[in-house]
Structures are given as structure tokens and as C-alpha cells.
Amino acid sequence: MQVLTPIFDPHFSESSYGFRPGRSAHDAVRQARQYVEEGYRCVVDIDLEKFFDTVNHDMLMARVARRVQDKKLLTLIRAYLTSGIMHEGVVQAHTEGTPQGSPLSPLLSNILLDDLDKELERRGHCFCRYADDCNIYVKSTKAGERVMASLTRFLEKKLRLKVNGKKSAVDRPWIRKFLGYSMTWHRKPKLRVAPESVHRLKAQIKEMLRKGRGRSLPRVITDLALLLRGWVDYFRLVSVKAAFELFDEWIRRKLRCVLWRQWKTPRTRAKRLMERGIDQIRAYTSVFNGHGPWWNAGASHMNQAVPVQWFAQQGLVSLLAEQRRLARLS
């Protein structure tokens, strides 16, 4: 990969951003927003079905051989592609696809999809591609439908790749997502977190809290902070902050719910509430209110007993505050 990258990378398209030196997903997202601001307010969102599992070896090797003449190296790459995997003690040969997780696979995917990039450039399209995620920006739905149909034929006939019809679509950029981001409908669109990205993070947090049952809340918060810092760093380009604020509230409520469950009995819950400044009558009224943990986690007695400041002292990352900090630094 270190030897091949300088050979191939200088010839790749300027609109290709995935797994390339000096380029990132953020660059692709910024460029996508710029296209929409320039008036290309319809997107052709192409999703390749099981791309890394369906790459045709002969098609790929033919493109590698365009710039690599060393037969030993070509033989080595072919052997790498066909080496197969060990499953339950039995080697299963690979007849197509590239091994996922390998440092060489992203470069090979860019080599194959460079033909797609060159075709889009030849047609004069505005597009952004990050690995197998490609968005083409046009000015009307009819134009988008024509592009979708012609590119589907090109990919299936020329590169033997299948377009996933269920996940691909011609739509408005603020309805679709690109690399986890979406944007607003304004003339100068603002970047926001795509709803799917929010749902995915919520699922991760729920699973983390489920596995963390029985552990002290400060330890759970320490592990959670690592996940949240990485997530907000990726989404630091977002201008619409509402998702961060709502997410902060949701996370705190989930953690208060964990505390309420850990306290278990009404007597323990009343004791803990009183230790945290709730008067005795209110504490006992609260623990016998007949509602479940989630309701109590959002009630005023838990908000007062476990305030925002307490979470900050335990090291919980505020997505909104962290995003603002990263925005100032950038």
C-alpha cells in the first residue's frame, strides 16, 4: 500500500476523498454543501450493493496492471485477493471481493472506482465520492433520474458492480444523508447531523449501559465519554446545534435512569434523594409515585438530586459544549 499509493493517488479524481493522503470525510461534506449552495439542489445518491464483497478480481487486476508492470507484484496482489478465509477450520476460497479491514483494500477500491470518477468528470457532473459512497449533484429531479439510470448501466456493464435499488435514490440533499451528515433547505444550507446517525449513537449508548449494569456510574461515564468525544469530533462541522442539546438531555436522563435502578428499593431511593438535598416528605412521595424508572429519571426530583453540574464533575462530555469548543479551535 505504501509503495502503490504514490503511483496511483496523483491520478485519482479531485472529487474522490476516501482513504487518500491529505483528504478526509470532512472535505467531502464541505464540498457537497458547496455544490448545494451553488444551486445543485438535487442529489443522485448511489449505493453499491455489498461493494467490498463483490469486486470482480479480473476487472480490478486489469486496472492495477495499467500502472504496475512488475509481474511479481501483480501475482502477489492476485494471491492476496484469492487467499480466502478460515471458517470453522476450513479455508473458503475468494472468487470475488477484497478482504475487509486490510490496509490495501481501500486503495484497490479507489483504483476500481476511478473509472466511475473519470466517467462522471467526462460528463461534467459535480460529485463527491468517499469509497463506495457516491453523491452526484444536479439541478432537477428529471436530470437526476437520467443520471441514475445511465450510471446504473455503466456500473453494471463496465465494472460489474450492482447498484442497491433500495438504498439508492434521487432526492433533495436535506432528505438524504452523506457520510452521516445532512443539511438544511436554505439557500446557503447549514450542516446538521442526519437522523440515522443520531439513532445509531443512541443504540450504541443503550448497549453500553446495558452491559454496564452493576458498575458504578462514574465508571460508566468514563467509558461513555470516550465514545461521545469521538462522535462529536466527527460531527464538529455541524451548524444546527439542536440535535446536540437534545442528545445531552437524553443522555443525562438515561444515566439518571441507571441511578434510579441501582438504588433498587424505595427506602434506598428515598435515602439517596435526601442525601442529595430533597426534603423527606418530597423524597418519600417521589419514590412511591407509582411510575417507572424512565419517568422518574425525567422528573423534577431526579433533576434536582442529580443536576447537570454533578455529571460535569464526573467527567460526562456535553456534546453541545464540546462542539462549540472544537468550532472555536478550528
mmCIF file of C-alpha atoms in Angstrom:
data_model
loop_
_atom_site.group_PDB
_atom_site.id
_atom_site.type_symbol
_atom_site.label_atom_id
_atom_site.label_comp_id
_atom_site.label_asym_id
_atom_site.label_seq_id
_atom_site.Cartn_x
_atom_site.Cartn_y
_atom_site.Cartn_z
ATOM 1 C CA MET A 1 0.000 0.000 0.000
ATOM 2 C CA GLN A 2 2.842 2.388 0.846
ATOM 3 C CA VAL A 3 4.518 1.660 -2.487
ATOM 4 C CA LEU A 4 1.399 1.696 -4.638
ATOM 5 C CA THR A 5 -0.228 4.846 -3.200
ATOM 6 C CA PRO A 6 2.316 7.306 -4.714
ATOM 7 C CA ILE A 7 1.875 5.538 -8.072
ATOM 8 C CA PHE A 8 -1.902 5.713 -8.241
ATOM 9 C CA ASP A 9 -3.017 8.558 -5.977
ATOM 10 C CA PRO A 10 -1.800 11.513 -8.115
ATOM 11 C CA HIS A 11 -4.024 10.292 -10.956
ATOM 12 C CA PHE A 12 -7.206 9.972 -8.889
ATOM 13 C CA SER A 13 -10.050 12.458 -9.254
ATOM 14 C CA GLU A 14 -10.171 15.646 -7.196
ATOM 15 C CA SER A 15 -13.719 14.605 -6.244
ATOM 16 C CA SER A 16 -12.525 11.366 -4.603
ATOM 17 C CA TYR A 17 -11.974 11.794 -0.862
ATOM 18 C CA GLY A 18 -11.914 8.359 0.744
ATOM 19 C CA PHE A 19 -8.700 6.828 2.135
ATOM 20 C CA ARG A 20 -6.385 9.291 0.445
ATOM 21 C CA PRO A 21 -3.456 11.245 1.925
ATOM 22 C CA GLY A 22 -4.424 14.768 2.973
ATOM 23 C CA ARG A 23 -8.147 14.187 2.377
ATOM 24 C CA SER A 24 -10.976 13.388 4.755
ATOM 25 C CA ALA A 25 -14.718 12.869 5.076
ATOM 26 C CA HIS A 26 -14.987 16.474 6.277
ATOM 27 C CA ASP A 27 -13.554 17.701 2.968
ATOM 28 C CA ALA A 28 -16.191 15.708 1.097
ATOM 29 C CA VAL A 29 -19.019 17.052 3.275
ATOM 30 C CA ARG A 30 -17.850 20.657 2.837
ATOM 31 C CA GLN A 31 -17.693 20.223 -0.941
ATOM 32 C CA ALA A 32 -21.173 18.652 -1.024
ATOM 33 C CA ARG A 33 -22.579 21.630 0.877
ATOM 34 C CA GLN A 34 -20.841 23.965 -1.565
ATOM 35 C CA TYR A 35 -22.486 22.265 -4.561
ATOM 36 C CA VAL A 36 -25.933 22.659 -2.987
ATOM 37 C CA GLU A 37 -25.217 26.332 -2.253
ATOM 38 C CA GLU A 38 -24.272 26.801 -5.926
ATOM 39 C CA GLY A 39 -27.749 25.654 -6.972
ATOM 40 C CA TYR A 40 -27.365 21.893 -7.437
ATOM 41 C CA ARG A 41 -30.315 21.164 -5.182
ATOM 42 C CA CYS A 42 -30.999 17.593 -6.218
ATOM 43 C CA VAL A 43 -28.762 14.644 -5.363
ATOM 44 C CA VAL A 44 -28.281 11.273 -7.015
ATOM 45 C CA ASP A 45 -27.339 9.074 -4.074
ATOM 46 C CA ILE A 46 -25.788 5.833 -5.369
ATOM 47 C CA ASP A 47 -25.248 2.909 -3.019
ATOM 48 C CA LEU A 48 -23.252 -0.067 -4.303
ATOM 49 C CA GLU A 49 -24.581 -3.358 -3.017
ATOM 50 C CA LYS A 50 -22.004 -5.232 -0.879
ATOM 51 C CA PHE A 51 -19.231 -3.454 -2.752
ATOM 52 C CA PHE A 52 -16.191 -4.898 -0.962
ATOM 53 C CA ASP A 53 -17.655 -8.413 -1.255
ATOM 54 C CA THR A 54 -18.476 -8.269 -4.970
ATOM 55 C CA VAL A 55 -15.445 -6.637 -6.610
ATOM 56 C CA ASN A 56 -14.523 -8.626 -9.723
ATOM 57 C CA HIS A 57 -10.886 -9.702 -9.462
ATOM 58 C CA ASP A 58 -10.203 -9.676 -13.201
ATOM 59 C CA MET A 59 -11.634 -6.174 -13.597
ATOM 60 C CA LEU A 60 -9.598 -4.936 -10.663
ATOM 61 C CA MET A 61 -6.313 -6.552 -11.724
ATOM 62 C CA ALA A 62 -6.679 -5.140 -15.241
ATOM 63 C CA ARG A 63 -6.803 -1.652 -13.744
ATOM 64 C CA VAL A 64 -3.863 -2.270 -11.426
ATOM 65 C CA ALA A 65 -1.846 -3.537 -14.406
ATOM 66 C CA ARG A 66 -2.343 -0.220 -16.208
ATOM 67 C CA ARG A 67 0.314 1.353 -13.973
ATOM 68 C CA VAL A 68 2.117 -1.640 -12.457
ATOM 69 C CA GLN A 69 4.325 -3.674 -14.805
ATOM 70 C CA ASP A 70 6.073 -5.808 -12.179
ATOM 71 C CA LYS A 71 4.647 -9.322 -12.687
ATOM 72 C CA LYS A 72 5.773 -10.485 -9.241
ATOM 73 C CA LEU A 73 3.857 -7.689 -7.588
ATOM 74 C CA LEU A 74 0.780 -8.394 -9.706
ATOM 75 C CA THR A 75 0.976 -12.070 -8.754
ATOM 76 C CA LEU A 76 1.264 -11.098 -5.099
ATOM 77 C CA ILE A 77 -1.810 -8.854 -5.256
ATOM 78 C CA ARG A 78 -3.790 -11.566 -7.065
ATOM 79 C CA ALA A 79 -2.789 -14.094 -4.391
ATOM 80 C CA TYR A 80 -3.831 -11.648 -1.711
ATOM 81 C CA LEU A 81 -7.263 -11.269 -3.321
ATOM 82 C CA THR A 82 -7.831 -15.018 -3.712
ATOM 83 C CA SER A 83 -6.234 -16.209 -0.457
ATOM 84 C CA GLY A 84 -9.639 -16.878 1.131
ATOM 85 C CA ILE A 85 -10.619 -17.021 4.790
ATOM 86 C CA MET A 86 -10.573 -19.656 7.519
ATOM 87 C CA HIS A 87 -14.071 -20.524 8.731
ATOM 88 C CA GLU A 88 -14.506 -23.263 11.353
ATOM 89 C CA GLY A 89 -11.187 -24.797 10.374
ATOM 90 C CA VAL A 90 -11.947 -24.862 6.648
ATOM 91 C CA VAL A 91 -10.387 -22.494 4.095
ATOM 92 C CA GLN A 92 -13.002 -20.864 1.865
ATOM 93 C CA ALA A 93 -11.593 -19.516 -1.387
ATOM 94 C CA HIS A 94 -12.359 -15.977 -2.564
ATOM 95 C CA THR A 95 -13.573 -15.712 -6.147
ATOM 96 C CA GLU A 96 -14.576 -12.047 -5.830
ATOM 97 C CA GLY A 97 -14.336 -9.176 -3.344
ATOM 98 C CA THR A 98 -11.464 -7.664 -1.367
ATOM 99 C CA PRO A 99 -10.606 -8.599 2.244
ATOM 100 C CA GLN A 100 -12.248 -6.042 4.510
ATOM 101 C CA GLY A 101 -10.132 -4.485 7.250
ATOM 102 C CA SER A 102 -6.917 -4.764 5.269
ATOM 103 C CA PRO A 103 -4.853 -1.617 4.584
ATOM 104 C CA LEU A 104 -4.664 -2.474 0.876
ATOM 105 C CA SER A 105 -8.408 -2.891 0.229
ATOM 106 C CA PRO A 106 -9.309 0.847 0.326
ATOM 107 C CA LEU A 107 -6.627 1.640 -2.254
ATOM 108 C CA LEU A 108 -7.820 -1.179 -4.517
ATOM 109 C CA SER A 109 -11.395 0.090 -4.228
ATOM 110 C CA ASN A 110 -10.266 3.560 -5.303
ATOM 111 C CA ILE A 111 -8.377 2.051 -8.257
ATOM 112 C CA LEU A 112 -11.507 0.272 -9.478
ATOM 113 C CA LEU A 113 -13.896 3.169 -8.859
ATOM 114 C CA ASP A 114 -11.556 5.651 -10.524
ATOM 115 C CA ASP A 115 -13.239 4.598 -13.775
ATOM 116 C CA LEU A 116 -16.529 5.848 -12.330
ATOM 117 C CA ASP A 117 -14.892 9.134 -11.337
ATOM 118 C CA LYS A 118 -13.421 9.638 -14.790
ATOM 119 C CA GLU A 119 -16.794 8.902 -16.407
ATOM 120 C CA LEU A 120 -18.518 11.473 -14.177
ATOM 121 C CA GLU A 121 -15.811 14.042 -14.975
ATOM 122 C CA ARG A 122 -16.158 13.322 -18.696
ATOM 123 C CA ARG A 123 -19.878 14.083 -18.416
ATOM 124 C CA GLY A 124 -19.181 17.286 -16.483
ATOM 125 C CA HIS A 125 -21.021 16.288 -13.300
ATOM 126 C CA CYS A 126 -20.492 17.745 -9.827
ATOM 127 C CA PHE A 127 -19.943 14.864 -7.446
ATOM 128 C CA CYS A 128 -18.306 13.695 -4.234
ATOM 129 C CA ARG A 129 -17.172 10.124 -3.687
ATOM 130 C CA TYR A 130 -15.918 8.629 -0.447
ATOM 131 C CA ALA A 131 -15.017 4.961 -1.037
ATOM 132 C CA ASP A 132 -18.220 3.317 -2.323
ATOM 133 C CA ASP A 133 -20.450 6.212 -1.170
ATOM 134 C CA CYS A 134 -21.039 8.483 -4.177
ATOM 135 C CA ASN A 135 -23.314 11.535 -4.472
ATOM 136 C CA ILE A 136 -23.851 13.368 -7.772
ATOM 137 C CA TYR A 137 -25.400 16.849 -7.585
ATOM 138 C CA VAL A 138 -27.734 18.069 -10.349
ATOM 139 C CA LYS A 139 -30.281 20.870 -10.738
ATOM 140 C CA SER A 140 -33.515 18.933 -11.285
ATOM 141 C CA THR A 141 -35.200 15.655 -10.450
ATOM 142 C CA LYS A 142 -35.539 14.718 -14.133
ATOM 143 C CA ALA A 143 -31.819 15.230 -14.666
ATOM 144 C CA GLY A 144 -31.149 13.138 -11.566
ATOM 145 C CA GLU A 145 -33.294 10.267 -12.828
ATOM 146 C CA ARG A 146 -31.447 10.277 -16.167
ATOM 147 C CA VAL A 147 -28.088 10.233 -14.352
ATOM 148 C CA MET A 148 -29.209 7.415 -12.065
ATOM 149 C CA ALA A 149 -30.342 5.256 -14.989
ATOM 150 C CA SER A 150 -27.211 5.819 -17.088
ATOM 151 C CA LEU A 151 -24.793 5.311 -14.189
ATOM 152 C CA THR A 152 -26.549 2.123 -13.134
ATOM 153 C CA ARG A 153 -25.970 0.752 -16.632
ATOM 154 C CA PHE A 154 -22.342 1.928 -16.599
ATOM 155 C CA LEU A 155 -21.573 0.334 -13.219
ATOM 156 C CA GLU A 156 -23.225 -2.972 -14.030
ATOM 157 C CA LYS A 157 -21.830 -3.348 -17.554
ATOM 158 C CA LYS A 158 -18.411 -1.711 -17.325
ATOM 159 C CA LEU A 159 -17.401 -2.515 -13.728
ATOM 160 C CA ARG A 160 -19.733 -5.444 -12.960
ATOM 161 C CA LEU A 161 -20.982 -3.766 -9.801
ATOM 162 C CA LYS A 162 -24.587 -3.824 -8.664
ATOM 163 C CA VAL A 163 -26.442 -0.698 -7.531
ATOM 164 C CA ASN A 164 -28.622 -1.232 -4.464
ATOM 165 C CA GLY A 165 -32.013 -0.008 -5.660
ATOM 166 C CA LYS A 166 -33.495 0.107 -2.157
ATOM 167 C CA LYS A 167 -30.811 2.385 -0.733
ATOM 168 C CA SER A 168 -30.102 4.484 -3.838
ATOM 169 C CA ALA A 169 -32.384 7.396 -4.690
ATOM 170 C CA VAL A 170 -32.823 10.740 -6.444
ATOM 171 C CA ASP A 171 -33.935 13.261 -3.831
ATOM 172 C CA ARG A 172 -33.240 16.550 -2.100
ATOM 173 C CA PRO A 173 -29.940 16.799 -0.168
ATOM 174 C CA TRP A 174 -31.748 17.740 3.048
ATOM 175 C CA ILE A 175 -33.736 14.497 2.860
ATOM 176 C CA ARG A 176 -30.760 12.244 2.115
ATOM 177 C CA LYS A 177 -27.603 11.840 4.184
ATOM 178 C CA PHE A 178 -23.946 11.797 3.157
ATOM 179 C CA LEU A 179 -21.254 10.379 5.438
ATOM 180 C CA GLY A 180 -23.539 10.768 8.457
ATOM 181 C CA TYR A 181 -24.338 14.417 7.715
ATOM 182 C CA SER A 182 -27.400 16.067 6.245
ATOM 183 C CA MET A 183 -28.146 19.726 5.599
ATOM 184 C CA THR A 184 -30.922 22.294 5.767
ATOM 185 C CA TRP A 185 -33.039 23.500 2.823
ATOM 186 C CA HIS A 186 -31.831 27.121 2.982
ATOM 187 C CA ARG A 187 -30.232 28.882 0.029
ATOM 188 C CA LYS A 188 -26.988 28.733 1.999
ATOM 189 C CA PRO A 189 -27.526 25.318 3.601
ATOM 190 C CA LYS A 190 -26.272 24.528 7.077
ATOM 191 C CA LEU A 191 -24.847 21.156 8.009
ATOM 192 C CA ARG A 192 -26.699 19.049 10.564
ATOM 193 C CA VAL A 193 -26.475 15.538 11.981
ATOM 194 C CA ALA A 194 -28.507 13.058 9.952
ATOM 195 C CA PRO A 195 -31.293 11.415 11.993
ATOM 196 C CA GLU A 196 -29.864 7.968 11.194
ATOM 197 C CA SER A 197 -26.582 8.951 12.841
ATOM 198 C CA VAL A 198 -28.429 10.007 15.992
ATOM 199 C CA HIS A 199 -30.378 6.729 16.127
ATOM 200 C CA ARG A 200 -27.160 4.734 15.661
ATOM 201 C CA LEU A 201 -25.419 6.501 18.536
ATOM 202 C CA LYS A 202 -28.439 6.045 20.789
ATOM 203 C CA ALA A 203 -28.351 2.311 20.077
ATOM 204 C CA GLN A 204 -24.641 2.204 20.979
ATOM 205 C CA ILE A 205 -25.250 4.050 24.250
ATOM 206 C CA LYS A 206 -28.158 1.796 25.181
ATOM 207 C CA GLU A 207 -25.998 -1.270 24.579
ATOM 208 C CA MET A 208 -23.141 0.222 26.596
ATOM 209 C CA LEU A 209 -25.436 0.990 29.532
ATOM 210 C CA ARG A 210 -26.987 -2.463 29.323
ATOM 211 C CA LYS A 211 -23.578 -4.118 29.542
ATOM 212 C CA GLY A 212 -22.572 -1.705 32.319
ATOM 213 C CA ARG A 213 -25.306 -2.708 34.724
ATOM 214 C CA GLY A 214 -23.874 -3.280 38.176
ATOM 215 C CA ARG A 215 -20.899 -0.974 37.635
ATOM 216 C CA SER A 216 -20.596 2.371 39.360
ATOM 217 C CA LEU A 217 -21.988 5.274 37.352
ATOM 218 C CA PRO A 218 -18.671 7.220 37.315
ATOM 219 C CA ARG A 219 -17.005 4.234 35.592
ATOM 220 C CA VAL A 220 -19.812 4.040 33.046
ATOM 221 C CA ILE A 221 -19.462 7.789 32.402
ATOM 222 C CA THR A 222 -15.701 7.403 31.834
ATOM 223 C CA ASP A 223 -16.301 4.816 29.097
ATOM 224 C CA LEU A 224 -19.155 6.853 27.668
ATOM 225 C CA ALA A 225 -17.010 9.999 27.462
ATOM 226 C CA LEU A 226 -14.603 8.292 25.035
ATOM 227 C CA LEU A 227 -17.448 7.416 22.677
ATOM 228 C CA LEU A 228 -19.015 10.883 22.877
ATOM 229 C CA ARG A 229 -15.741 12.739 22.271
ATOM 230 C CA GLY A 230 -15.079 10.714 19.120
ATOM 231 C CA TRP A 231 -18.634 11.235 17.878
ATOM 232 C CA VAL A 232 -18.731 14.993 18.424
ATOM 233 C CA ASP A 233 -15.267 15.378 16.889
ATOM 234 C CA TYR A 234 -16.547 13.767 13.694
ATOM 235 C CA PHE A 235 -19.647 15.994 13.664
ATOM 236 C CA ARG A 236 -17.849 19.208 14.576
ATOM 237 C CA LEU A 237 -18.827 20.790 11.218
ATOM 238 C CA VAL A 238 -22.494 20.882 12.245
ATOM 239 C CA SER A 239 -24.096 24.331 12.393
ATOM 240 C CA VAL A 240 -27.536 23.211 13.623
ATOM 241 C CA LYS A 241 -26.942 22.579 17.324
ATOM 242 C CA ALA A 242 -30.440 21.404 18.326
ATOM 243 C CA ALA A 243 -29.508 17.726 17.973
ATOM 244 C CA PHE A 244 -26.586 18.146 20.386
ATOM 245 C CA GLU A 245 -28.722 19.876 23.015
ATOM 246 C CA LEU A 246 -31.485 17.270 22.833
ATOM 247 C CA PHE A 247 -28.918 14.483 22.915
ATOM 248 C CA ASP A 248 -27.298 15.910 26.049
ATOM 249 C CA GLU A 249 -30.681 15.897 27.784
ATOM 250 C CA TRP A 250 -31.397 12.330 26.648
ATOM 251 C CA ILE A 251 -28.034 11.029 27.871
ATOM 252 C CA ARG A 252 -28.433 12.629 31.288
ATOM 253 C CA ARG A 253 -31.913 11.151 31.605
ATOM 254 C CA LYS A 254 -30.585 7.690 30.677
ATOM 255 C CA LEU A 255 -27.899 7.995 33.362
ATOM 256 C CA ARG A 256 -30.426 9.165 35.964
ATOM 257 C CA CYS A 257 -32.474 6.120 34.994
ATOM 258 C CA VAL A 258 -29.428 3.913 35.665
ATOM 259 C CA LEU A 259 -29.047 5.503 39.102
ATOM 260 C CA TRP A 260 -32.728 5.014 39.929
ATOM 261 C CA ARG A 261 -32.449 1.319 39.028
ATOM 262 C CA GLN A 262 -29.251 0.895 41.051
ATOM 263 C CA TRP A 263 -30.904 2.310 44.151
ATOM 264 C CA LYS A 264 -33.472 -0.535 43.801
ATOM 265 C CA THR A 265 -35.707 -0.277 46.895
ATOM 266 C CA PRO A 266 -37.988 2.667 47.841
ATOM 267 C CA ARG A 267 -36.135 3.054 51.139
ATOM 268 C CA THR A 268 -32.741 3.317 49.432
ATOM 269 C CA ARG A 269 -34.122 5.702 46.839
ATOM 270 C CA ALA A 270 -35.604 7.976 49.493
ATOM 271 C CA LYS A 271 -32.330 7.904 51.419
ATOM 272 C CA ARG A 272 -30.284 8.824 48.328
ATOM 273 C CA LEU A 273 -32.663 11.622 47.396
ATOM 274 C CA MET A 274 -32.438 13.109 50.892
ATOM 275 C CA GLU A 275 -28.630 12.860 50.798
ATOM 276 C CA ARG A 276 -28.797 14.963 47.637
ATOM 277 C CA GLY A 277 -30.916 17.748 49.117
ATOM 278 C CA ILE A 278 -34.512 16.567 48.657
ATOM 279 C CA ASP A 279 -36.647 17.065 51.791
ATOM 280 C CA GLN A 280 -38.053 13.956 53.492
ATOM 281 C CA ILE A 281 -41.720 14.366 52.568
ATOM 282 C CA ARG A 282 -40.950 15.019 48.913
ATOM 283 C CA ALA A 283 -38.453 12.156 48.808
ATOM 284 C CA TYR A 284 -40.940 9.574 50.066
ATOM 285 C CA THR A 285 -43.731 10.994 47.891
ATOM 286 C CA SER A 286 -41.443 10.638 44.880
ATOM 287 C CA VAL A 287 -40.371 7.037 45.474
ATOM 288 C CA PHE A 288 -43.977 5.894 45.917
ATOM 289 C CA ASN A 289 -45.404 7.772 42.929
ATOM 290 C CA GLY A 290 -46.137 4.544 41.039
ATOM 291 C CA HIS A 291 -44.145 5.475 37.948
ATOM 292 C CA GLY A 292 -41.267 3.549 36.384
ATOM 293 C CA PRO A 293 -37.517 4.371 36.183
ATOM 294 C CA TRP A 294 -37.680 6.298 32.884
ATOM 295 C CA TRP A 295 -40.474 8.577 34.115
ATOM 296 C CA ASN A 296 -38.672 9.241 37.400
ATOM 297 C CA ALA A 297 -35.396 9.903 35.547
ATOM 298 C CA GLY A 298 -37.094 12.856 33.848
ATOM 299 C CA ALA A 299 -38.982 14.095 36.905
ATOM 300 C CA SER A 300 -38.061 17.210 38.878
ATOM 301 C CA HIS A 301 -36.858 15.329 41.967
ATOM 302 C CA MET A 302 -34.163 13.475 39.997
ATOM 303 C CA ASN A 303 -33.213 16.588 38.043
ATOM 304 C CA GLN A 304 -32.677 18.403 41.337
ATOM 305 C CA ALA A 305 -30.932 15.487 43.067
ATOM 306 C CA VAL A 306 -28.634 14.746 40.110
ATOM 307 C CA PRO A 307 -28.099 18.120 38.372
ATOM 308 C CA VAL A 308 -26.111 18.910 35.263
ATOM 309 C CA GLN A 309 -23.184 20.094 37.382
ATOM 310 C CA TRP A 310 -22.868 16.657 39.022
ATOM 311 C CA PHE A 311 -22.493 14.977 35.634
ATOM 312 C CA ALA A 312 -19.834 17.505 34.632
ATOM 313 C CA GLN A 313 -17.910 16.741 37.835
ATOM 314 C CA GLN A 314 -17.995 13.039 36.940
ATOM 315 C CA GLY A 315 -16.447 13.790 33.544
ATOM 316 C CA LEU A 316 -19.508 13.475 31.332
ATOM 317 C CA VAL A 317 -18.921 15.168 27.986
ATOM 318 C CA SER A 318 -21.514 17.734 26.929
ATOM 319 C CA LEU A 319 -21.907 17.352 23.170
ATOM 320 C CA LEU A 320 -23.022 20.955 22.789
ATOM 321 C CA ALA A 321 -20.134 22.385 24.823
ATOM 322 C CA GLU A 322 -17.568 20.136 23.153
ATOM 323 C CA GLN A 323 -18.807 21.043 19.680
ATOM 324 C CA ARG A 324 -18.537 24.753 20.485
ATOM 325 C CA ARG A 325 -15.008 24.229 21.804
ATOM 326 C CA LEU A 326 -13.936 22.362 18.659
ATOM 327 C CA ALA A 327 -15.549 25.035 16.467
ATOM 328 C CA ARG A 328 -13.506 27.746 18.212
ATOM 329 C CA LEU A 329 -10.293 25.761 17.743
ATOM 330 C CA SER A 330 -10.947 25.250 14.039
#
